[in-house]
């Protein structure tokens, strides 16, 4: 059984240049009935949620506060050998849970669960719903037994309409002592990029791809409408055993498209001479009415590839999210990492899956990249206006003082 011992806290670590403050990192410890630590975790976390208000969807970002504590419902499992859990409580009824499992050589965070209280009006103002909502997802957090999982880089876990971002994380379960092990298993993001021998001059990157309007229809009309330019970024081994990374534009003039529709799945499929298949699968979560890109599948012929072709697939994405009935729009270039060797670059995206009214896009939900780009000119303009005001005030004060130095004769 977990002891109620709270978390020891460290002071605020980092201020971003953009002026954002990340939450304080804290050490959370779960102990068994004998007072021996079985789980230790040290990280800071940011939560990005989307919730409904009377005026429409609202995004909210907040940090794991310094007052977060280890809940009594945390557990070391049976004899520190079975599933164990770290439950962190904070705010007005919010909990972050990490559920661990192990085998003979490795342990992992098998499941991350986040429960948030929409009745907390300070965190979720004007929410049209109340009560606690729970989301969960598997994670890539894993390490060797008796080693600390260490990840300085950001680690994101996408759970439906919530994204949890961990920073500067040190996590260890099934401890053999009451402290972190000095030996570490580093996350992939922290590992150095493998060095390769000098390569010939790289092939110049192609220009931005042409934007084209795609649509997919079913028995009930159009289920997918998309206007975008697509570029394939692939890394593969050539016939002379060299590793290369190249980009290929999807040429709409040489590409055919189609797809299929169902109540909660809409698929866009593209084909050309070398592009045997590029499939984009959009799903709708009926409970949250959120639509997102869940799956990408690629089959590409590459004459100089060692295998003759390149294939990649990922069916657990949470990208391009919008509320059902709304459209997703992003003028900025987006690079969607599908696998370690394939990224889909997307340009001037405007799309809508499900609840499409004829050939018209619904109300727009802007991507965060576009929202951030708007902040820069606003901040620069505000700074310039402030500077002009300061100069003007200094001039008026100086002028007033100079007049005060004269007397009337």
mmCIF file of C-alpha atoms in Angstrom, residues 250-386:
data_model
loop_
_atom_site.group_PDB
_atom_site.id
_atom_site.type_symbol
_atom_site.label_atom_id
_atom_site.label_comp_id
_atom_site.label_asym_id
_atom_site.label_seq_id
_atom_site.Cartn_x
_atom_site.Cartn_y
_atom_site.Cartn_z
ATOM 1 C CA UNK A 250 2.853 14.639 -54.701
ATOM 2 C CA UNK A 251 1.993 15.994 -58.173
ATOM 3 C CA UNK A 252 -1.812 16.356 -58.397
ATOM 4 C CA UNK A 253 -1.645 16.366 -62.217
ATOM 5 C CA UNK A 254 -0.202 12.843 -62.197
ATOM 6 C CA UNK A 255 -2.141 11.514 -59.214
ATOM 7 C CA UNK A 256 -5.526 9.849 -58.969
ATOM 8 C CA UNK A 257 -7.494 9.890 -55.746
ATOM 9 C CA UNK A 258 -10.429 8.106 -54.160
ATOM 10 C CA UNK A 259 -11.425 6.656 -50.834
ATOM 11 C CA UNK A 260 -14.328 5.459 -48.771
ATOM 12 C CA UNK A 261 -16.678 6.643 -46.033
ATOM 13 C CA UNK A 262 -18.366 5.165 -42.993
ATOM 14 C CA UNK A 263 -20.041 6.650 -39.940
ATOM 15 C CA UNK A 264 -16.769 7.191 -38.063
ATOM 16 C CA UNK A 265 -14.003 6.518 -40.647
ATOM 17 C CA UNK A 266 -13.123 8.517 -43.761
ATOM 18 C CA UNK A 267 -10.159 7.474 -45.923
ATOM 19 C CA UNK A 268 -8.423 9.428 -48.701
ATOM 20 C CA UNK A 269 -6.271 7.296 -51.038
ATOM 21 C CA UNK A 270 -3.771 8.709 -53.565
ATOM 22 C CA UNK A 271 -2.094 6.775 -56.392
ATOM 23 C CA UNK A 272 0.449 7.591 -59.114
ATOM 24 C CA UNK A 273 3.129 5.791 -61.132
ATOM 25 C CA UNK A 274 5.632 5.544 -58.254
ATOM 26 C CA UNK A 275 3.224 6.315 -55.454
ATOM 27 C CA UNK A 276 1.509 2.953 -55.152
ATOM 28 C CA UNK A 277 -0.512 4.155 -52.157
ATOM 29 C CA UNK A 278 -0.736 7.092 -49.790
ATOM 30 C CA UNK A 279 -3.729 6.617 -47.484
ATOM 31 C CA UNK A 280 -4.909 9.141 -44.895
ATOM 32 C CA UNK A 281 -7.459 7.798 -42.401
ATOM 33 C CA UNK A 282 -9.596 10.229 -40.410
ATOM 34 C CA UNK A 283 -11.748 9.070 -37.505
ATOM 35 C CA UNK A 284 -14.468 10.664 -35.406
ATOM 36 C CA UNK A 285 -14.659 10.036 -31.678
ATOM 37 C CA UNK A 286 -18.404 9.967 -31.113
ATOM 38 C CA UNK A 287 -18.182 10.578 -27.365
ATOM 39 C CA UNK A 288 -16.144 13.792 -27.735
ATOM 40 C CA UNK A 289 -17.227 14.739 -31.299
ATOM 41 C CA UNK A 290 -13.541 15.260 -32.155
ATOM 42 C CA UNK A 291 -12.184 14.435 -35.599
ATOM 43 C CA UNK A 292 -8.492 13.739 -36.231
ATOM 44 C CA UNK A 293 -6.018 12.030 -38.540
ATOM 45 C CA UNK A 294 -5.388 8.620 -36.992
ATOM 46 C CA UNK A 295 -3.643 6.594 -39.693
ATOM 47 C CA UNK A 296 -1.151 7.137 -42.528
ATOM 48 C CA UNK A 297 -0.005 4.385 -44.873
ATOM 49 C CA UNK A 298 2.658 4.755 -47.587
ATOM 50 C CA UNK A 299 3.867 2.407 -50.319
ATOM 51 C CA UNK A 300 6.387 4.091 -52.622
ATOM 52 C CA UNK A 301 8.514 2.684 -55.455
ATOM 53 C CA UNK A 302 12.141 3.855 -55.298
ATOM 54 C CA UNK A 303 14.371 2.594 -58.147
ATOM 55 C CA UNK A 304 17.601 3.311 -56.228
ATOM 56 C CA UNK A 305 16.398 1.764 -52.956
ATOM 57 C CA UNK A 306 18.054 -1.418 -51.748
ATOM 58 C CA UNK A 307 14.645 -3.016 -51.230
ATOM 59 C CA UNK A 308 13.199 -1.520 -54.431
ATOM 60 C CA UNK A 309 10.370 0.145 -52.507
ATOM 61 C CA UNK A 310 9.578 1.985 -49.285
ATOM 62 C CA UNK A 311 6.674 1.237 -46.949
ATOM 63 C CA UNK A 312 5.571 2.850 -43.708
ATOM 64 C CA UNK A 313 2.408 2.868 -41.593
ATOM 65 C CA UNK A 314 1.133 4.361 -38.336
ATOM 66 C CA UNK A 315 -2.420 3.902 -37.089
ATOM 67 C CA UNK A 316 -2.123 5.652 -33.711
ATOM 68 C CA UNK A 317 -1.733 9.316 -34.644
ATOM 69 C CA UNK A 318 -3.734 12.191 -33.149
ATOM 70 C CA UNK A 319 -3.111 14.951 -35.707
ATOM 71 C CA UNK A 320 -5.094 17.714 -37.448
ATOM 72 C CA UNK A 321 -7.768 17.751 -34.744
ATOM 73 C CA UNK A 322 -11.037 19.662 -34.998
ATOM 74 C CA UNK A 323 -14.577 19.438 -33.683
ATOM 75 C CA UNK A 324 -16.998 17.490 -35.893
ATOM 76 C CA UNK A 325 -18.741 19.940 -38.224
ATOM 77 C CA UNK A 326 -15.772 22.336 -38.197
ATOM 78 C CA UNK A 327 -12.840 22.494 -40.600
ATOM 79 C CA UNK A 328 -9.141 22.416 -39.729
ATOM 80 C CA UNK A 329 -6.955 25.082 -41.340
ATOM 81 C CA UNK A 330 -3.202 25.679 -41.206
ATOM 82 C CA UNK A 331 -1.325 27.988 -43.567
ATOM 83 C CA UNK A 332 2.042 27.187 -41.995
ATOM 84 C CA UNK A 333 4.004 24.171 -43.201
ATOM 85 C CA UNK A 334 3.432 21.151 -40.967
ATOM 86 C CA UNK A 335 5.762 18.181 -40.676
ATOM 87 C CA UNK A 336 3.866 15.129 -39.447
ATOM 88 C CA UNK A 337 6.263 12.446 -38.152
ATOM 89 C CA UNK A 338 4.689 9.141 -39.148
ATOM 90 C CA UNK A 339 7.638 6.825 -38.415
ATOM 91 C CA UNK A 340 11.337 7.309 -37.701
ATOM 92 C CA UNK A 341 12.037 7.151 -41.458
ATOM 93 C CA UNK A 342 8.961 8.866 -42.915
ATOM 94 C CA UNK A 343 7.441 12.301 -42.392
ATOM 95 C CA UNK A 344 4.509 13.767 -44.279
ATOM 96 C CA UNK A 345 5.038 17.466 -45.006
ATOM 97 C CA UNK A 346 1.747 19.322 -45.441
ATOM 98 C CA UNK A 347 1.318 22.791 -46.953
ATOM 99 C CA UNK A 348 -1.620 25.239 -46.725
ATOM 100 C CA UNK A 349 -3.948 22.656 -45.239
ATOM 101 C CA UNK A 350 -7.693 23.197 -45.123
ATOM 102 C CA UNK A 351 -9.724 20.054 -44.530
ATOM 103 C CA UNK A 352 -12.880 18.702 -43.007
ATOM 104 C CA UNK A 353 -13.903 15.116 -42.361
ATOM 105 C CA UNK A 354 -17.533 14.220 -41.548
ATOM 106 C CA UNK A 355 -20.592 16.493 -41.442
ATOM 107 C CA UNK A 356 -19.549 18.213 -44.674
ATOM 108 C CA UNK A 357 -22.215 20.470 -46.177
ATOM 109 C CA UNK A 358 -21.920 19.828 -49.922
ATOM 110 C CA UNK A 359 -18.586 21.189 -51.121
ATOM 111 C CA UNK A 360 -18.251 23.884 -48.463
ATOM 112 C CA UNK A 361 -15.928 23.920 -45.492
ATOM 113 C CA UNK A 362 -17.462 24.423 -42.042
ATOM 114 C CA UNK A 363 -16.366 26.980 -39.397
ATOM 115 C CA UNK A 364 -12.582 27.190 -39.194
ATOM 116 C CA UNK A 365 -10.378 26.011 -36.315
ATOM 117 C CA UNK A 366 -6.903 27.499 -36.819
ATOM 118 C CA UNK A 367 -3.813 25.422 -36.042
ATOM 119 C CA UNK A 368 -1.546 26.533 -33.218
ATOM 120 C CA UNK A 369 1.290 27.299 -35.669
ATOM 121 C CA UNK A 370 -0.856 29.972 -37.298
ATOM 122 C CA UNK A 371 -1.962 31.330 -33.913
ATOM 123 C CA UNK A 372 1.663 31.609 -32.767
ATOM 124 C CA UNK A 373 2.700 33.383 -35.983
ATOM 125 C CA UNK A 374 0.064 36.031 -35.270
ATOM 126 C CA UNK A 375 1.586 36.727 -31.842
ATOM 127 C CA UNK A 376 4.937 37.846 -33.273
ATOM 128 C CA UNK A 377 3.735 40.948 -35.204
ATOM 129 C CA UNK A 378 1.394 41.808 -32.322
ATOM 130 C CA UNK A 379 4.267 41.639 -29.827
ATOM 131 C CA UNK A 380 6.598 43.651 -32.110
ATOM 132 C CA UNK A 381 3.915 46.258 -32.721
ATOM 133 C CA UNK A 382 3.214 46.535 -28.993
ATOM 134 C CA UNK A 383 6.913 46.938 -28.229
ATOM 135 C CA UNK A 384 7.325 49.671 -30.851
ATOM 136 C CA UNK A 385 4.231 51.500 -29.581
ATOM 137 C CA UNK A 386 5.611 51.346 -26.033
#
